[in-house]
CSV table of C-alpha atoms in Angstrom, one decimal:
chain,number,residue,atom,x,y,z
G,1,UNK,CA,19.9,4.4,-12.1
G,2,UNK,CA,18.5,3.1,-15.6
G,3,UNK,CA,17.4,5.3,-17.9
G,4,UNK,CA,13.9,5.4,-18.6
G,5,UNK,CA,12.0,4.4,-21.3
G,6,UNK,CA,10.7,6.3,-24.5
G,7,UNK,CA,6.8,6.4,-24.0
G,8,UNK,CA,5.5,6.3,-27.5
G,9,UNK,CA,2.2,7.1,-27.1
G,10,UNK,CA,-0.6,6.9,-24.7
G,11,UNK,CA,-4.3,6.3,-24.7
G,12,UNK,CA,-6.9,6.4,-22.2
G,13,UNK,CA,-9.4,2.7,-22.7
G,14,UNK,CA,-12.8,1.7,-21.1
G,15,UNK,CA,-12.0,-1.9,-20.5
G,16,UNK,CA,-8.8,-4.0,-20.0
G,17,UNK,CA,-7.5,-5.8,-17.1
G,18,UNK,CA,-9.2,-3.4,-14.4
G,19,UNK,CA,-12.8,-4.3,-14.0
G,20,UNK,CA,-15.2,-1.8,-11.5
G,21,UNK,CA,-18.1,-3.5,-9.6
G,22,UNK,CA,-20.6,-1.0,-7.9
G,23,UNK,CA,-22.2,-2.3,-4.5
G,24,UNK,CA,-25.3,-1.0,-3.1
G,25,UNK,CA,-24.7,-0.8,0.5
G,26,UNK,CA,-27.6,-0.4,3.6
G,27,UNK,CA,-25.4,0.7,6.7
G,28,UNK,CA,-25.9,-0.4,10.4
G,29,UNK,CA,-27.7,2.6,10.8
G,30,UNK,CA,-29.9,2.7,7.9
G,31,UNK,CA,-27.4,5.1,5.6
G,32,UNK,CA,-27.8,3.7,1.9
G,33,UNK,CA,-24.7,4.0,-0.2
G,34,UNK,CA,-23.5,2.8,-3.5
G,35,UNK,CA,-19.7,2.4,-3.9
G,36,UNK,CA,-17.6,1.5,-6.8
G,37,UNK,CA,-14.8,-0.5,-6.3
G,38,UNK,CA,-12.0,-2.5,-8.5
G,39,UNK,CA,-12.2,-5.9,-8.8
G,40,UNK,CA,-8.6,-7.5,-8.7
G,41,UNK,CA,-8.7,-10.2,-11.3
G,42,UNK,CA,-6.8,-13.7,-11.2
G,43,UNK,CA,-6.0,-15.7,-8.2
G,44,UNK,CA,-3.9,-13.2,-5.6
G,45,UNK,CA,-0.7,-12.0,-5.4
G,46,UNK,CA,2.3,-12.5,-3.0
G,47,UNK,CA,4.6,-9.7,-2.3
G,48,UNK,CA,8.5,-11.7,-1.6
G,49,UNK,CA,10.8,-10.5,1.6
G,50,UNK,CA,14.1,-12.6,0.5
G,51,UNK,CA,16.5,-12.6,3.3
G,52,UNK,CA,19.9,-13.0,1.8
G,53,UNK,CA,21.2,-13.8,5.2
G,54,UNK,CA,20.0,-13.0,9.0
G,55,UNK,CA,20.3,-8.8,8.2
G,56,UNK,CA,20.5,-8.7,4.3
G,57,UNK,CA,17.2,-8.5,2.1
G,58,UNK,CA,17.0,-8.3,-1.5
G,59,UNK,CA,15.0,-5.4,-3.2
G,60,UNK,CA,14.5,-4.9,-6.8
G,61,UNK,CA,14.9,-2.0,-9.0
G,62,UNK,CA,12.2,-2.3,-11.6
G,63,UNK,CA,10.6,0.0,-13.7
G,64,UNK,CA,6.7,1.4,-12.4
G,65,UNK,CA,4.6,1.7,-15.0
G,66,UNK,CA,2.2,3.5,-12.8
G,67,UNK,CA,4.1,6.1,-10.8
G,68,UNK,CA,6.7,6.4,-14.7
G,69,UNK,CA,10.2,5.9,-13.3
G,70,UNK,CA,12.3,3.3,-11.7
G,71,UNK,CA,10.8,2.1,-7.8
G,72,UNK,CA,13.0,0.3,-5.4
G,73,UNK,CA,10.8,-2.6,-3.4
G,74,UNK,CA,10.1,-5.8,-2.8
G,75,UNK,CA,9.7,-8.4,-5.0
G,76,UNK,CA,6.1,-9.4,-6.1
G,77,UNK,CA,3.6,-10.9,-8.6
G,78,UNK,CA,0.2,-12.7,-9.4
G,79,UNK,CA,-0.6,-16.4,-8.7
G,80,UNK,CA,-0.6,-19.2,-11.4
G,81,UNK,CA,-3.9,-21.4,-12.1
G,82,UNK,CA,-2.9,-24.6,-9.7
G,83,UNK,CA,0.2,-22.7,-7.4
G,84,UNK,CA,-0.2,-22.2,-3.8
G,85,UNK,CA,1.2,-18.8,-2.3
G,86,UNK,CA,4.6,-20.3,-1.3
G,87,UNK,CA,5.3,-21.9,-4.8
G,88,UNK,CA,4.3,-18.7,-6.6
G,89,UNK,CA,6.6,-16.5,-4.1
G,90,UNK,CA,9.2,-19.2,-5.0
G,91,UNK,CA,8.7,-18.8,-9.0
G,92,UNK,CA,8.6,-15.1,-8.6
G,93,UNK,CA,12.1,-15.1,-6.5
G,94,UNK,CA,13.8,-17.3,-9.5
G,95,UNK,CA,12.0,-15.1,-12.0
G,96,UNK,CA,12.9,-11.2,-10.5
G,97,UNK,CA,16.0,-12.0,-7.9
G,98,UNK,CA,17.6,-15.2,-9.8
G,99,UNK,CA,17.1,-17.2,-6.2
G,100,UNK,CA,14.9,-20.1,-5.2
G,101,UNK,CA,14.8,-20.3,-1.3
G,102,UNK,CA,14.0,-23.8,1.0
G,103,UNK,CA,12.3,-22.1,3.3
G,104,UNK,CA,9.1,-20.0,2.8
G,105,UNK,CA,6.4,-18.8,5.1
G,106,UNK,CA,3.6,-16.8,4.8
G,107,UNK,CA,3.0,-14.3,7.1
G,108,UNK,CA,0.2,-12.2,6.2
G,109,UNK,CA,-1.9,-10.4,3.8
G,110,UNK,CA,-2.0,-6.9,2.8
G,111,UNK,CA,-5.0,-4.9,1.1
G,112,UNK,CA,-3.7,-2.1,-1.7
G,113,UNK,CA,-6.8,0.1,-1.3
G,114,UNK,CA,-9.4,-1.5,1.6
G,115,UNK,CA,-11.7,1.2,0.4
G,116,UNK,CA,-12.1,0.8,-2.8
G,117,UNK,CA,-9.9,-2.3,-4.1
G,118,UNK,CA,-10.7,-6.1,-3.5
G,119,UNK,CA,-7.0,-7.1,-4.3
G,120,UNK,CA,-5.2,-9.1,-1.2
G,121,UNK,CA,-1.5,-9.8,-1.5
G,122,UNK,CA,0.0,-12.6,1.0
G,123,UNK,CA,3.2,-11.6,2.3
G,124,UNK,CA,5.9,-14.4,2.2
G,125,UNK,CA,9.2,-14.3,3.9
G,126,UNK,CA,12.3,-16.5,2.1
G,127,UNK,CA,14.8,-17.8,3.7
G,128,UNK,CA,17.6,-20.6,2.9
G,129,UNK,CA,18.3,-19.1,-1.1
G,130,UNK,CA,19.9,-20.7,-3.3
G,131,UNK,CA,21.0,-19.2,-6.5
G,132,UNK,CA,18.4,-20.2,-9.8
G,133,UNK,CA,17.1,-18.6,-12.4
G,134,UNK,CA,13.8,-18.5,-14.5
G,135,UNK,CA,13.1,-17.0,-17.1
G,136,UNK,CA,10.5,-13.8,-17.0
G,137,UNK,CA,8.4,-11.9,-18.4
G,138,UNK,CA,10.3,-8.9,-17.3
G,139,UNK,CA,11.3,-6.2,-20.4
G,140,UNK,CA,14.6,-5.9,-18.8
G,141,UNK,CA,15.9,-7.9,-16.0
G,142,UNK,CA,15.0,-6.2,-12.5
G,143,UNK,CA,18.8,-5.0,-10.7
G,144,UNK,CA,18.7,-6.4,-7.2
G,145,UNK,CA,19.8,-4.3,-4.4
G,146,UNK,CA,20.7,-5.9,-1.5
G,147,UNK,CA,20.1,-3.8,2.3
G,148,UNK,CA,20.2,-4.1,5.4
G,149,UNK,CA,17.8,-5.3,7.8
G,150,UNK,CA,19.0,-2.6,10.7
G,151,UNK,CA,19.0,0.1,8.2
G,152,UNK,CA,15.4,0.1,6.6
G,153,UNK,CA,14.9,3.4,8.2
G,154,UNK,CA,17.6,4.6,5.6
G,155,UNK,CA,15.0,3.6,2.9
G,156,UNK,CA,11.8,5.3,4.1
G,157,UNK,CA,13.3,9.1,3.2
G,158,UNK,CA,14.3,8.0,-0.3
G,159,UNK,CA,12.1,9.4,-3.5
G,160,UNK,CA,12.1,6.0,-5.3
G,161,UNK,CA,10.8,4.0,-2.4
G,162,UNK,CA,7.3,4.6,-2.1
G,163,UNK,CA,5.2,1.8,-2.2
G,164,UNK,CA,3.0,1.2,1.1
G,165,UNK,CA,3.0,-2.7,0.8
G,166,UNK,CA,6.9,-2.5,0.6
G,167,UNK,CA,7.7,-0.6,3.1
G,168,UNK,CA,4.7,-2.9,5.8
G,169,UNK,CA,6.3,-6.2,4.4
G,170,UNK,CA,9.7,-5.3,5.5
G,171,UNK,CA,8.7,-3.6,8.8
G,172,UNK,CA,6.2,-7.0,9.2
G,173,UNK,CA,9.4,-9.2,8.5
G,174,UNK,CA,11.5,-7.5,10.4
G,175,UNK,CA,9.2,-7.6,13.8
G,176,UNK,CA,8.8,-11.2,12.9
G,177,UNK,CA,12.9,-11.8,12.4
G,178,UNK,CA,12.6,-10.3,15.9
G,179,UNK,CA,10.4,-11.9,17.6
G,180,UNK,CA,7.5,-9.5,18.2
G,181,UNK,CA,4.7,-11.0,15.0
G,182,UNK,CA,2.5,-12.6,16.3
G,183,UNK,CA,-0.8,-13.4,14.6
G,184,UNK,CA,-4.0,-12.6,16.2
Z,1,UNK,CA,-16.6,-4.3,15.8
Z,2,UNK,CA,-19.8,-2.9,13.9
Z,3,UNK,CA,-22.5,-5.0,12.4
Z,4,UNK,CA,-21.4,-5.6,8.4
Z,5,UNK,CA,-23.6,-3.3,6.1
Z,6,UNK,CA,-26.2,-4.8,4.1
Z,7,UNK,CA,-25.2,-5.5,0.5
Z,8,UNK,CA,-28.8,-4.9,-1.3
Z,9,UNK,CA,-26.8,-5.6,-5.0
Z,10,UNK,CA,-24.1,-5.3,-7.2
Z,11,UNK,CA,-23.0,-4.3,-11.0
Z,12,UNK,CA,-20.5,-4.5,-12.6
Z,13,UNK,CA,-19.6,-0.7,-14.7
Z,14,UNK,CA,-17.4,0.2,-17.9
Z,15,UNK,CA,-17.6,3.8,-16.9
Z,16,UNK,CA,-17.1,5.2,-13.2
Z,17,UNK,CA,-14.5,7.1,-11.4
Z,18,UNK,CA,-11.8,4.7,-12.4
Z,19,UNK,CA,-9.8,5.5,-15.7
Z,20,UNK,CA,-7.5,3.5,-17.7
Z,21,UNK,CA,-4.6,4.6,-19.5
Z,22,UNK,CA,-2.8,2.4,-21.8
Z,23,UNK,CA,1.5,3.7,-22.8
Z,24,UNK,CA,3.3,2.2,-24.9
Z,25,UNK,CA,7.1,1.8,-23.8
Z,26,UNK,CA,10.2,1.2,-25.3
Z,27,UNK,CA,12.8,0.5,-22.9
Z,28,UNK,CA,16.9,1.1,-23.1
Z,29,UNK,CA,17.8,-2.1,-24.3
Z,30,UNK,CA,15.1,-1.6,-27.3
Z,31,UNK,CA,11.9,-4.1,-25.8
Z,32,UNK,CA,9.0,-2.1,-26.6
Z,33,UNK,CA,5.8,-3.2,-24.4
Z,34,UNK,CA,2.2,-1.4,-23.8
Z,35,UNK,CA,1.2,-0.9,-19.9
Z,36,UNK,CA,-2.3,-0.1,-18.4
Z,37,UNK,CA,-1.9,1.9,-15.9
Z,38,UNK,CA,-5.0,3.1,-13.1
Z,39,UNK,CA,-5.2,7.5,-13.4
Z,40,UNK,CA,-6.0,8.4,-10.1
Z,41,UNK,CA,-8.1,11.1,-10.5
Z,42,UNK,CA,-8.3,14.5,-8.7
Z,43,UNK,CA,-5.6,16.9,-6.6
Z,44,UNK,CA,-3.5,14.2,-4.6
Z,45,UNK,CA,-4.5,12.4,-1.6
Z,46,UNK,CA,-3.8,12.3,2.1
Z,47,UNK,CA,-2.9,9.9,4.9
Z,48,UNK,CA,-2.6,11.4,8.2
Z,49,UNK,CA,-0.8,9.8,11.3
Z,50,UNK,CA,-2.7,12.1,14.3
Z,51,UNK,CA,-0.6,11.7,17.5
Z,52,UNK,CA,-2.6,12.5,20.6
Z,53,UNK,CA,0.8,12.4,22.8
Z,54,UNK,CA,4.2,11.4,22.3
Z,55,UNK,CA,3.4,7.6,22.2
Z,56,UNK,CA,-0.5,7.6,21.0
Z,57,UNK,CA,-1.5,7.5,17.6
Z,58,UNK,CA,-5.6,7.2,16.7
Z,59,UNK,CA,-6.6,5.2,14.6
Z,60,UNK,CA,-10.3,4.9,12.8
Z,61,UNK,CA,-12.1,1.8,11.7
Z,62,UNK,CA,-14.2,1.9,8.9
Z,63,UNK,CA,-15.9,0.0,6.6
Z,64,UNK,CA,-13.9,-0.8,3.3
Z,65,UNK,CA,-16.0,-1.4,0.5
Z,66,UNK,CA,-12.9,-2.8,-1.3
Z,67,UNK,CA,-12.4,-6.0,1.1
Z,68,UNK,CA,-16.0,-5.8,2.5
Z,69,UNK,CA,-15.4,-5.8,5.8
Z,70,UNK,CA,-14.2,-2.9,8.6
Z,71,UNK,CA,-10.6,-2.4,8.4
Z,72,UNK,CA,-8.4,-0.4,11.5
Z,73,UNK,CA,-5.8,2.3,9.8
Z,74,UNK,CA,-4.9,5.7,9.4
Z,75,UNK,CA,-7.2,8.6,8.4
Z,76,UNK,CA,-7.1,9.5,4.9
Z,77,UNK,CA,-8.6,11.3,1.7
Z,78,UNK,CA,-8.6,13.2,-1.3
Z,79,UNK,CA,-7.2,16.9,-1.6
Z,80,UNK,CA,-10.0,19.6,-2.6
Z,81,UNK,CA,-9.4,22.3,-4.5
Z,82,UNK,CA,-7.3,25.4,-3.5
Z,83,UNK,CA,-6.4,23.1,-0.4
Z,84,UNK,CA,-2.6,22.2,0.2
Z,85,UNK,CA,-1.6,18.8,1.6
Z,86,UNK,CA,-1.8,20.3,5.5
Z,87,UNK,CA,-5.0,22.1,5.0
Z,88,UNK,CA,-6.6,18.9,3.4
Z,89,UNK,CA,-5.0,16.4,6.2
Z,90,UNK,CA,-6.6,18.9,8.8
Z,91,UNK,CA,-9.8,18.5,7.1
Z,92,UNK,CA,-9.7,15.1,6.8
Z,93,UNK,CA,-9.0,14.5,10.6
Z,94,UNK,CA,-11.3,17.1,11.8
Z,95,UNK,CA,-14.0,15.1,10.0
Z,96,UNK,CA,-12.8,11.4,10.4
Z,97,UNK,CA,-11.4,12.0,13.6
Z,98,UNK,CA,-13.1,14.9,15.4
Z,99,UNK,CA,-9.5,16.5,16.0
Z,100,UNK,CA,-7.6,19.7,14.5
Z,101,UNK,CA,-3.6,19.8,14.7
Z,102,UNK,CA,-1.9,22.9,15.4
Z,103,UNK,CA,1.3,21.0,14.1
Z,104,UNK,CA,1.2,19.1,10.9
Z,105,UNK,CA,3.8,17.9,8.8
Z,106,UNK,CA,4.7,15.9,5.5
Z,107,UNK,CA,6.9,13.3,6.3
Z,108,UNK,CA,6.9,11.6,2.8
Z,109,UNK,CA,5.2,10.4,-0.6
Z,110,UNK,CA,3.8,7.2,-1.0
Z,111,UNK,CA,2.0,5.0,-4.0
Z,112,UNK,CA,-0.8,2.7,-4.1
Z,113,UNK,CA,0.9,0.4,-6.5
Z,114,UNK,CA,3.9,1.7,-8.5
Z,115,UNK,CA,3.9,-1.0,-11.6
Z,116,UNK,CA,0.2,0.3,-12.5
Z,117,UNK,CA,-1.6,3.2,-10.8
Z,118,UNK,CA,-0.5,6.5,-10.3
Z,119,UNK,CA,-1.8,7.4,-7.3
Z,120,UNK,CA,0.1,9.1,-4.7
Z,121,UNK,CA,-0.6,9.7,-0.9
Z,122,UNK,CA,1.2,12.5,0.9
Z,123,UNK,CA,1.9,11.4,4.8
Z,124,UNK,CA,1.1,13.8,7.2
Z,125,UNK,CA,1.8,13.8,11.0
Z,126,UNK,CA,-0.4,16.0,12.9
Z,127,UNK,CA,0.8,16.6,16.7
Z,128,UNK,CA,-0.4,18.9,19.2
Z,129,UNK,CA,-4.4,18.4,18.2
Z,130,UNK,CA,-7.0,20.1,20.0
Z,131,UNK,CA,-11.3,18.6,19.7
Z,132,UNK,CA,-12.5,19.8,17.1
Z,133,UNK,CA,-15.6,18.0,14.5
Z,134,UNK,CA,-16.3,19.2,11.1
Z,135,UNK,CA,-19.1,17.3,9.1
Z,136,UNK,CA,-17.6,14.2,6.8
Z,137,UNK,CA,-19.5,12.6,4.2
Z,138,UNK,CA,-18.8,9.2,5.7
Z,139,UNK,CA,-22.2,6.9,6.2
Z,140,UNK,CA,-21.6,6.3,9.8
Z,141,UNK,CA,-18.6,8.3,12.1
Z,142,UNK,CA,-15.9,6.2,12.1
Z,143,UNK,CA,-14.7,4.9,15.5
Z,144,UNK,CA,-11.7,6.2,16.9
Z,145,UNK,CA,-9.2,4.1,18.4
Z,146,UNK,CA,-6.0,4.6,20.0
Z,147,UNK,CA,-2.7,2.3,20.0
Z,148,UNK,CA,0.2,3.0,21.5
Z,149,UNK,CA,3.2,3.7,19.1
Z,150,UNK,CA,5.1,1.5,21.4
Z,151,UNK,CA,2.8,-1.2,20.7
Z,152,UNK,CA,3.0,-1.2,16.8
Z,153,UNK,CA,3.9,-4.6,16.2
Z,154,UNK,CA,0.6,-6.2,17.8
Z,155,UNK,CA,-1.2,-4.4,14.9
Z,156,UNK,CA,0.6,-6.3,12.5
Z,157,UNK,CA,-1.1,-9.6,12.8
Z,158,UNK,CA,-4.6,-8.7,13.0
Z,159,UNK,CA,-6.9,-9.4,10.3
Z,160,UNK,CA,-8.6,-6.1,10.1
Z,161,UNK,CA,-4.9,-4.1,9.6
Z,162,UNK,CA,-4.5,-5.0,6.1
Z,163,UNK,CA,-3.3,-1.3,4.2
Z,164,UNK,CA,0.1,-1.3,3.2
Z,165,UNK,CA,0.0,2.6,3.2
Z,166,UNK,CA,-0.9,2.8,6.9
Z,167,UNK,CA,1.3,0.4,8.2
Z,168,UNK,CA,4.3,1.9,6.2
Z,169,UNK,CA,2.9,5.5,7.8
Z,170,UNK,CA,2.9,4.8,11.1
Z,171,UNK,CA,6.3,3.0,11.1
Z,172,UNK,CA,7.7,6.1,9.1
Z,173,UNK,CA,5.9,8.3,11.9
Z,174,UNK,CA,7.9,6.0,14.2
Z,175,UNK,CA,11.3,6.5,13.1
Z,176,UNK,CA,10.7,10.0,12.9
Z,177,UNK,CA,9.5,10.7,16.2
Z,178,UNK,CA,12.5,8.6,17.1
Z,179,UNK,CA,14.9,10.9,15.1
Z,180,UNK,CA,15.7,8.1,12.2
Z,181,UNK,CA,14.1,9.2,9.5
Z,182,UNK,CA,15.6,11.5,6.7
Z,183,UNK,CA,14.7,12.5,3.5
Z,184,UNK,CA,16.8,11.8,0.7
């Protein structure tokens, strides 16, 4: 495990890259609400499931700025003006994992918060990698950990795998890698 | 599905419920870096995963303010004081769901997104539940819908079951009813 970084200071801010929005809401039934919600800036996300071979993915130990320790899950980033979902995943894979892959598909999209969060990430599935490498903009360069496909139940008890979209997009690939995704 | 709520207007806020923390890092090979990171506020959160029977989970659909539309998933909410993870996941469904559990577990931790919020959600599986309604503070009572555990993977596609956090619940639920999951 990596040793974690020296936080030199924090600071709490009232602006940045998170920006609220507050809706004013009229219900079916007449109930008036106002909710505040976080606008997810830029162009989307894609969250990467790389499939090494027929059982192996790659994850990616990476610092979590958020949660302040290292988080074992699935690649992911934000999309570049003029880049569709597939090329972006593809970028990100060369970037994070040091693979490109010839074969990408999208299978879906997953919310972060539906309640109070606008951000959509589409879920794409690599397959046919190749080894190449892109530069990042990573501090360090993320370790990859390769697992099995028939063992992602051993991840689900562990204390450094705990992000929700993670955990659906390999669950989502691996019903698909089985035959039973289908979309509605 | 319901008729879509009204949206009468929106603003966007510098202020709200949302805070923003900005660390500075240095990490072990010397690359310093400042993150923002999301502070979720309050005493924790809960997602539930209420089993009516061996093989039926029920589900609620609710409007999401976040994606604007109504979204199928899990029950969930914030702790309130002086309430531990059970007592507030009992809460939650007796208001959300019109249920009490007599059996209610936490199976695991999980994040919103580890590289910049610090939320954390504790899943809870409630079994042997018995009818019982407390008053929510939701605009409308959510609609309760029940899937079969068996049937999992035909959630997966639909455009309304978009929350990493419940998907990744209910398949943990799933393994652990089925004797694979175990913490770390």
């Amino acid at each position: 495990m990596p040793k974690l970084p020296i936080i030199h200071a924090t600071r709490d801010v009232t602006h940045g890259r998170f920006q609220v929005e507050q809706v004013d809401l009229e219900f079916s039934n007449g109930v008036r609400r106002t909710y505040e919600r976080l606008k997810g800036g830029g162009l989307g996300a894609v969250i990467i499931v790389p499939m090494l071979d027929d059982d192996t993915v790659l994850l990616i130990r990476e610092y979590g700025g958020g949660v302040g320790r290292y988080e074992l899950g699935l690649p992911k980033g934000r999309l570049d003006q003029d880049e569709t979902a597939e090329q972006g995943a593809n970028r990100e894979l060369k970037e994070e994992v040091g693979y490109g892959a010839r074969k990408l598909k999208i299978l879906h999209n997953l919310s972060l918060s539906p309640s109070y969060m606008t951000h959509m990430a589409h879920v794409v599935l690599a397959q046919d990698l190749y080894p190449e490498r892109l530069p990042g903009d990573e501090p360090e360069p993320p370790e990859v950990v390769p697992w099995k496909m028939s063992e992602l139940h051993t991840l689900l008890g562990r204390d450094d795998v705990t992000e929700g979209r993670s955990i659906a997009a390999l669950y989502m690939a691996h019903e698909y890698l089985a035959g039973r995704f289908k979309r509605s």
